[in-house]
CSV table of C-alpha atoms in Angstrom, one decimal:
chain,number,residue,atom,x,y,z
A,1,MET,CA,81.8,112.8,71.5
A,2,SER,CA,84.0,113.7,74.4
A,3,ILE,CA,84.4,111.6,77.5
A,4,VAL,CA,82.5,114.1,79.6
A,5,GLY,CA,79.7,114.4,77.0
A,6,SER,CA,79.2,110.7,77.0
A,7,ARG,CA,78.4,110.5,80.7
A,8,ASP,CA,75.1,111.1,82.5
A,9,SER,CA,74.7,114.2,84.7
A,10,LYS,CA,75.9,112.6,87.9
A,11,LYS,CA,79.1,111.4,86.3
A,12,ALA,CA,79.6,114.6,84.3
A,13,ALA,CA,79.8,116.4,87.7
A,14,ALA,CA,83.0,114.4,88.5
A,15,SER,CA,86.4,115.7,87.5
A,16,VAL,CA,87.7,114.7,84.1
A,17,PRO,CA,90.7,112.8,85.7
A,18,ASP,CA,88.2,110.9,87.8
A,19,ILE,CA,86.2,109.9,84.7
A,20,VAL,CA,89.5,109.0,82.9
A,21,ALA,CA,90.5,106.8,85.8
A,22,SER,CA,87.1,105.1,85.7
A,23,GLU,CA,87.4,104.4,82.0
A,24,VAL,CA,91.0,103.1,82.1
A,25,ARG,CA,90.2,101.0,85.2
A,26,GLY,CA,87.5,99.4,83.2
A,27,LEU,CA,89.8,98.7,80.3
A,28,ILE,CA,92.3,97.1,82.6
A,29,LEU,CA,89.7,95.0,84.5
A,30,ASP,CA,88.0,93.7,81.4
A,31,GLY,CA,91.3,92.8,79.8
A,32,THR,CA,91.3,95.3,76.9
A,33,ILE,CA,94.6,96.5,78.4
A,34,SER,CA,96.4,93.3,79.4
A,35,PRO,CA,98.4,92.7,82.5
A,36,GLY,CA,101.9,94.1,81.8
A,37,GLU,CA,100.8,96.0,78.7
A,38,ARG,CA,102.1,99.5,78.2
A,39,ILE,CA,99.4,102.2,78.5
A,40,ASN,CA,99.5,104.3,75.4
A,41,ILE,CA,98.6,107.9,76.2
A,42,ARG,CA,98.1,108.9,72.6
A,43,ASP,CA,95.7,106.0,72.1
A,44,LEU,CA,93.8,107.0,75.2
A,45,GLU,CA,93.6,110.6,73.9
A,46,ARG,CA,91.9,109.4,70.7
A,47,ARG,CA,89.7,106.9,72.5
A,48,LEU,CA,88.5,109.3,75.3
A,49,GLN,CA,88.9,112.5,73.3
A,50,VAL,CA,90.6,114.4,76.1
A,51,SER,CA,94.1,115.9,76.4
A,52,HIS,CA,97.0,114.0,77.9
A,53,ILE,CA,97.0,116.1,81.1
A,54,PRO,CA,93.8,114.6,82.7
A,55,ILE,CA,94.8,111.2,81.3
A,56,ARG,CA,98.1,111.3,83.2
A,57,GLU,CA,96.3,112.5,86.3
A,58,GLY,CA,93.8,109.6,86.0
A,59,ILE,CA,96.7,107.2,85.6
A,60,ARG,CA,98.3,108.5,88.8
A,61,MET,CA,95.1,107.7,90.6
A,62,LEU,CA,95.3,104.1,89.3
A,63,GLN,CA,98.9,103.9,90.4
A,64,ALA,CA,97.6,104.6,93.9
A,65,GLU,CA,95.1,101.8,93.6
A,66,GLY,CA,97.8,99.4,92.4
A,67,LEU,CA,96.3,98.8,89.0
A,68,VAL,CA,99.1,100.7,87.2
A,69,GLU,CA,102.9,100.9,87.7
A,70,THR,CA,105.7,102.8,86.1
A,71,MET,CA,108.4,100.9,84.4
A,72,PRO,CA,111.9,102.4,83.5
A,73,ASN,CA,112.2,103.2,79.8
A,74,VAL,CA,108.6,102.0,79.3
A,75,GLY,CA,106.3,104.3,81.2
A,76,ALA,CA,102.9,103.4,82.7
A,77,VAL,CA,101.9,99.7,82.3
A,78,ALA,CA,98.9,97.7,83.7
A,79,THR,CA,100.2,96.0,86.8
A,80,LYS,CA,100.9,92.3,86.2
A,81,ILE,CA,98.8,89.7,87.9
A,82,SER,CA,100.8,88.2,90.7
A,83,LEU,CA,100.1,85.0,92.8
A,84,ARG,CA,102.1,86.7,95.6
A,85,GLU,CA,99.8,89.7,95.5
A,86,LEU,CA,96.9,87.3,95.4
A,87,GLU,CA,98.0,85.6,98.6
A,88,ASP,CA,98.9,88.9,100.4
A,89,VAL,CA,95.6,90.6,99.6
A,90,TYR,CA,93.5,87.6,100.6
A,91,ASP,CA,95.6,87.2,103.8
A,92,LEU,CA,94.6,90.7,104.7
A,93,ARG,CA,91.0,90.1,103.9
A,94,ARG,CA,90.9,87.0,106.1
A,95,LEU,CA,92.4,89.0,109.0
A,96,ILE,CA,89.8,91.8,108.7
A,97,GLU,CA,86.5,90.4,107.4
A,98,PRO,CA,85.7,87.4,109.5
A,99,PRO,CA,86.0,89.3,112.9
A,100,VAL,CA,83.9,92.1,111.4
A,101,ALA,CA,81.3,89.6,110.2
A,102,ARG,CA,81.2,88.0,113.6
A,103,ARG,CA,80.4,91.3,115.3
A,104,ALA,CA,77.9,92.2,112.5
A,105,ALA,CA,75.9,88.9,112.9
A,106,SER,CA,75.7,89.4,116.6
A,107,SER,CA,74.2,92.9,116.3
A,108,MET,CA,72.4,92.7,113.0
A,109,PRO,CA,68.9,94.2,113.3
A,110,ASP,CA,65.9,92.4,111.7
A,111,SER,CA,65.5,95.2,109.1
A,112,HIS,CA,69.1,94.6,107.9
A,113,ILE,CA,68.3,90.9,107.2
A,114,GLY,CA,65.9,92.0,104.6
A,115,VAL,CA,68.6,94.2,103.0
A,116,LEU,CA,71.0,91.2,103.0
A,117,HIS,CA,68.4,89.0,101.3
A,118,ALA,CA,67.9,91.6,98.6
A,119,ALA,CA,71.7,91.8,98.1
A,120,LEU,CA,71.8,87.9,97.8
A,121,THR,CA,68.9,87.9,95.3
A,122,GLU,CA,70.7,90.5,93.2
A,123,LEU,CA,74.0,88.5,93.3
A,124,GLU,CA,72.3,85.3,92.3
A,125,SER,CA,70.4,86.9,89.5
A,126,SER,CA,73.5,88.5,88.1
A,127,VAL,CA,75.2,85.1,87.6
A,128,ASP,CA,72.6,84.3,84.9
A,129,THR,CA,73.2,87.4,82.9
A,130,PRO,CA,75.5,87.3,79.7
A,131,GLY,CA,79.1,88.3,80.5
A,132,ALA,CA,78.4,88.1,84.3
A,133,MET,CA,82.1,87.9,85.2
A,134,ASP,CA,82.7,91.0,83.1
A,135,GLY,CA,81.1,93.4,85.5
A,136,GLY,CA,77.5,92.6,86.8
A,137,TYR,CA,78.5,89.7,89.0
A,138,ILE,CA,81.6,91.5,90.3
A,139,ALA,CA,79.6,94.6,91.3
A,140,ALA,CA,76.9,92.5,92.9
A,141,HIS,CA,79.4,90.4,94.8
A,142,GLN,CA,81.1,93.4,96.3
A,143,ARG,CA,77.7,94.9,97.3
A,144,PHE,CA,76.8,91.6,99.0
A,145,HIS,CA,80.0,91.5,101.1
A,146,ARG,CA,79.6,95.2,102.0
A,147,VAL,CA,76.0,94.6,103.2
A,148,LEU,CA,77.1,91.5,105.1
A,149,LEU,CA,79.6,93.5,107.1
A,150,ALA,CA,77.7,96.8,107.2
A,151,PRO,CA,76.4,96.7,110.8
A,152,SER,CA,80.0,96.6,112.1
A,153,LEU,CA,81.9,98.6,109.4
A,154,THR,CA,83.7,101.7,110.5
A,155,PRO,CA,84.8,104.3,108.0
A,156,THR,CA,88.5,103.2,108.4
A,157,ILE,CA,87.7,99.5,107.9
A,158,GLU,CA,85.5,100.3,104.9
A,159,ARG,CA,88.2,102.4,103.2
A,160,THR,CA,90.7,99.6,103.7
A,161,LEU,CA,88.4,97.0,102.4
A,162,GLU,CA,87.5,99.1,99.4
A,163,ARG,CA,91.1,99.1,98.4
A,164,LEU,CA,91.4,95.4,98.9
A,165,TRP,CA,88.2,94.6,97.0
A,166,GLY,CA,89.4,96.7,94.1
A,167,VAL,CA,92.5,94.6,93.8
A,168,THR,CA,90.7,91.2,94.2
A,169,GLU,CA,88.3,92.2,91.5
A,170,ARG,CA,90.9,91.1,88.9
A,171,TYR,CA,91.4,87.7,90.5
A,172,LEU,CA,87.6,87.0,90.7
A,173,ARG,CA,87.5,87.5,87.0
A,174,LEU,CA,90.3,85.0,86.5
A,175,THR,CA,88.2,82.2,88.0
A,176,ARG,CA,85.8,82.5,84.9
A,177,GLY,CA,83.0,81.1,87.0
A,178,ALA,CA,84.9,78.0,88.1
A,179,ALA,CA,84.2,78.7,91.8
A,180,LEU,CA,80.6,80.0,91.4
A,181,PRO,CA,78.7,76.9,92.4
A,182,VAL,CA,80.6,76.6,95.8
A,183,ALA,CA,80.5,80.4,96.2
A,184,ASP,CA,76.7,80.5,95.7
A,185,THR,CA,76.2,77.8,98.4
A,186,GLN,CA,78.5,79.8,100.8
A,187,HIS,CA,76.6,83.0,100.2
A,188,ARG,CA,73.3,81.5,101.0
A,189,LEU,CA,74.7,79.8,104.2
A,190,MET,CA,76.1,83.2,105.3
A,191,VAL,CA,72.7,84.8,105.1
A,192,GLU,CA,71.2,81.9,107.1
A,193,LEU,CA,73.8,82.3,109.8
A,194,CYS,CA,73.1,86.0,110.0
A,195,GLU,CA,69.4,85.2,110.4
A,196,GLU,CA,70.3,82.9,113.3
A,197,ARG,CA,72.9,85.4,114.7
A,198,ARG,CA,75.6,82.7,114.7
A,199,GLY,CA,78.6,85.0,114.4
A,200,GLU,CA,81.3,82.4,115.1
A,201,GLU,CA,80.1,80.1,112.4
A,202,LEU,CA,79.7,83.0,110.0
A,203,ALA,CA,83.3,84.0,110.5
A,204,ASP,CA,84.4,80.4,109.8
A,205,VAL,CA,82.3,80.2,106.6
A,206,LEU,CA,83.5,83.6,105.4
A,207,SER,CA,87.1,82.6,106.0
A,208,GLN,CA,86.5,79.4,103.8
A,209,HIS,CA,84.9,81.6,101.2
A,210,LEU,CA,87.9,83.9,101.1
A,211,HIS,CA,90.1,80.8,100.5
A,212,LEU,CA,88.0,79.8,97.5
A,213,THR,CA,89.4,82.3,95.0
A,214,THR,CA,93.0,81.7,96.0
A,215,ASP,CA,92.5,77.9,95.9
A,216,THR,CA,90.8,78.1,92.5
A,217,ILE,CA,93.5,80.2,90.9
A,218,HIS,CA,96.2,78.0,92.3
A,219,ILE,CA,94.4,75.0,90.7
A,220,LEU,CA,94.1,76.8,87.4
A,221,TYR,CA,97.6,78.3,87.3
A,222,GLY,CA,99.7,76.8,90.1
A,223,ALA,CA,101.0,73.9,88.0
A,224,SER,CA,102.7,76.4,85.6
A,225,GLY,CA,104.7,77.9,88.4
A,226,SER,CA,104.1,81.3,86.8
A,227,ASP,CA,103.6,84.3,89.0
A,228,SER,CA,101.6,86.1,86.3
A,229,PRO,CA,99.0,83.7,84.9
A,230,ASP,CA,97.5,84.3,81.5
A,231,PRO,CA,93.8,85.1,81.7
A,232,GLU,CA,93.2,83.4,78.4
A,233,ARG,CA,94.0,80.0,80.0
A,234,ALA,CA,91.1,80.3,82.4
């Protein structure tokens, strides 16, 4: 079955390179294609049953996202996981998200509190599902953070955060649930602070929350001094 034929009607309406990018993105994020591993175009042709042209176009999309890079004499490879990138991306998130959250809490309508509670329930339910860190939890986590900020999100800020969230998805998976108990408590506290319209305190808790992933990964991998931790050690 071809890649297009295997998709529902909504996805089938997307371009083939878009679908290829989605498939390869999943292979990178779930570890099927390891960090630093060469992306074999012929293997993808057989796996996805499409020609090399849309595969190369899809890979170019992933280059723009930072998930793929081109190496001399090697070709396209999955971008290595870097502690430097981790710090840079989370520094940017801490610059952007707490101020947006502060404004969001101050102007959050009562109707949106219900939406936020629903996003929290979905997030907490996803933790208990098999293979949560392989996709369900990650997607629910991103939705929670988007809903949290939604009252003050502008299109430009949202586009910027989408890019950063896409990169940090890889690092969330590296924690293998080690940070989940603390993260769960912080998520519930953030909802309570929104209910009470306590924007300054929400910004502080969100900043601590964004430190959690970086701190956890440094605990797991920092002693090795490696800039490209091995996910199998988590």
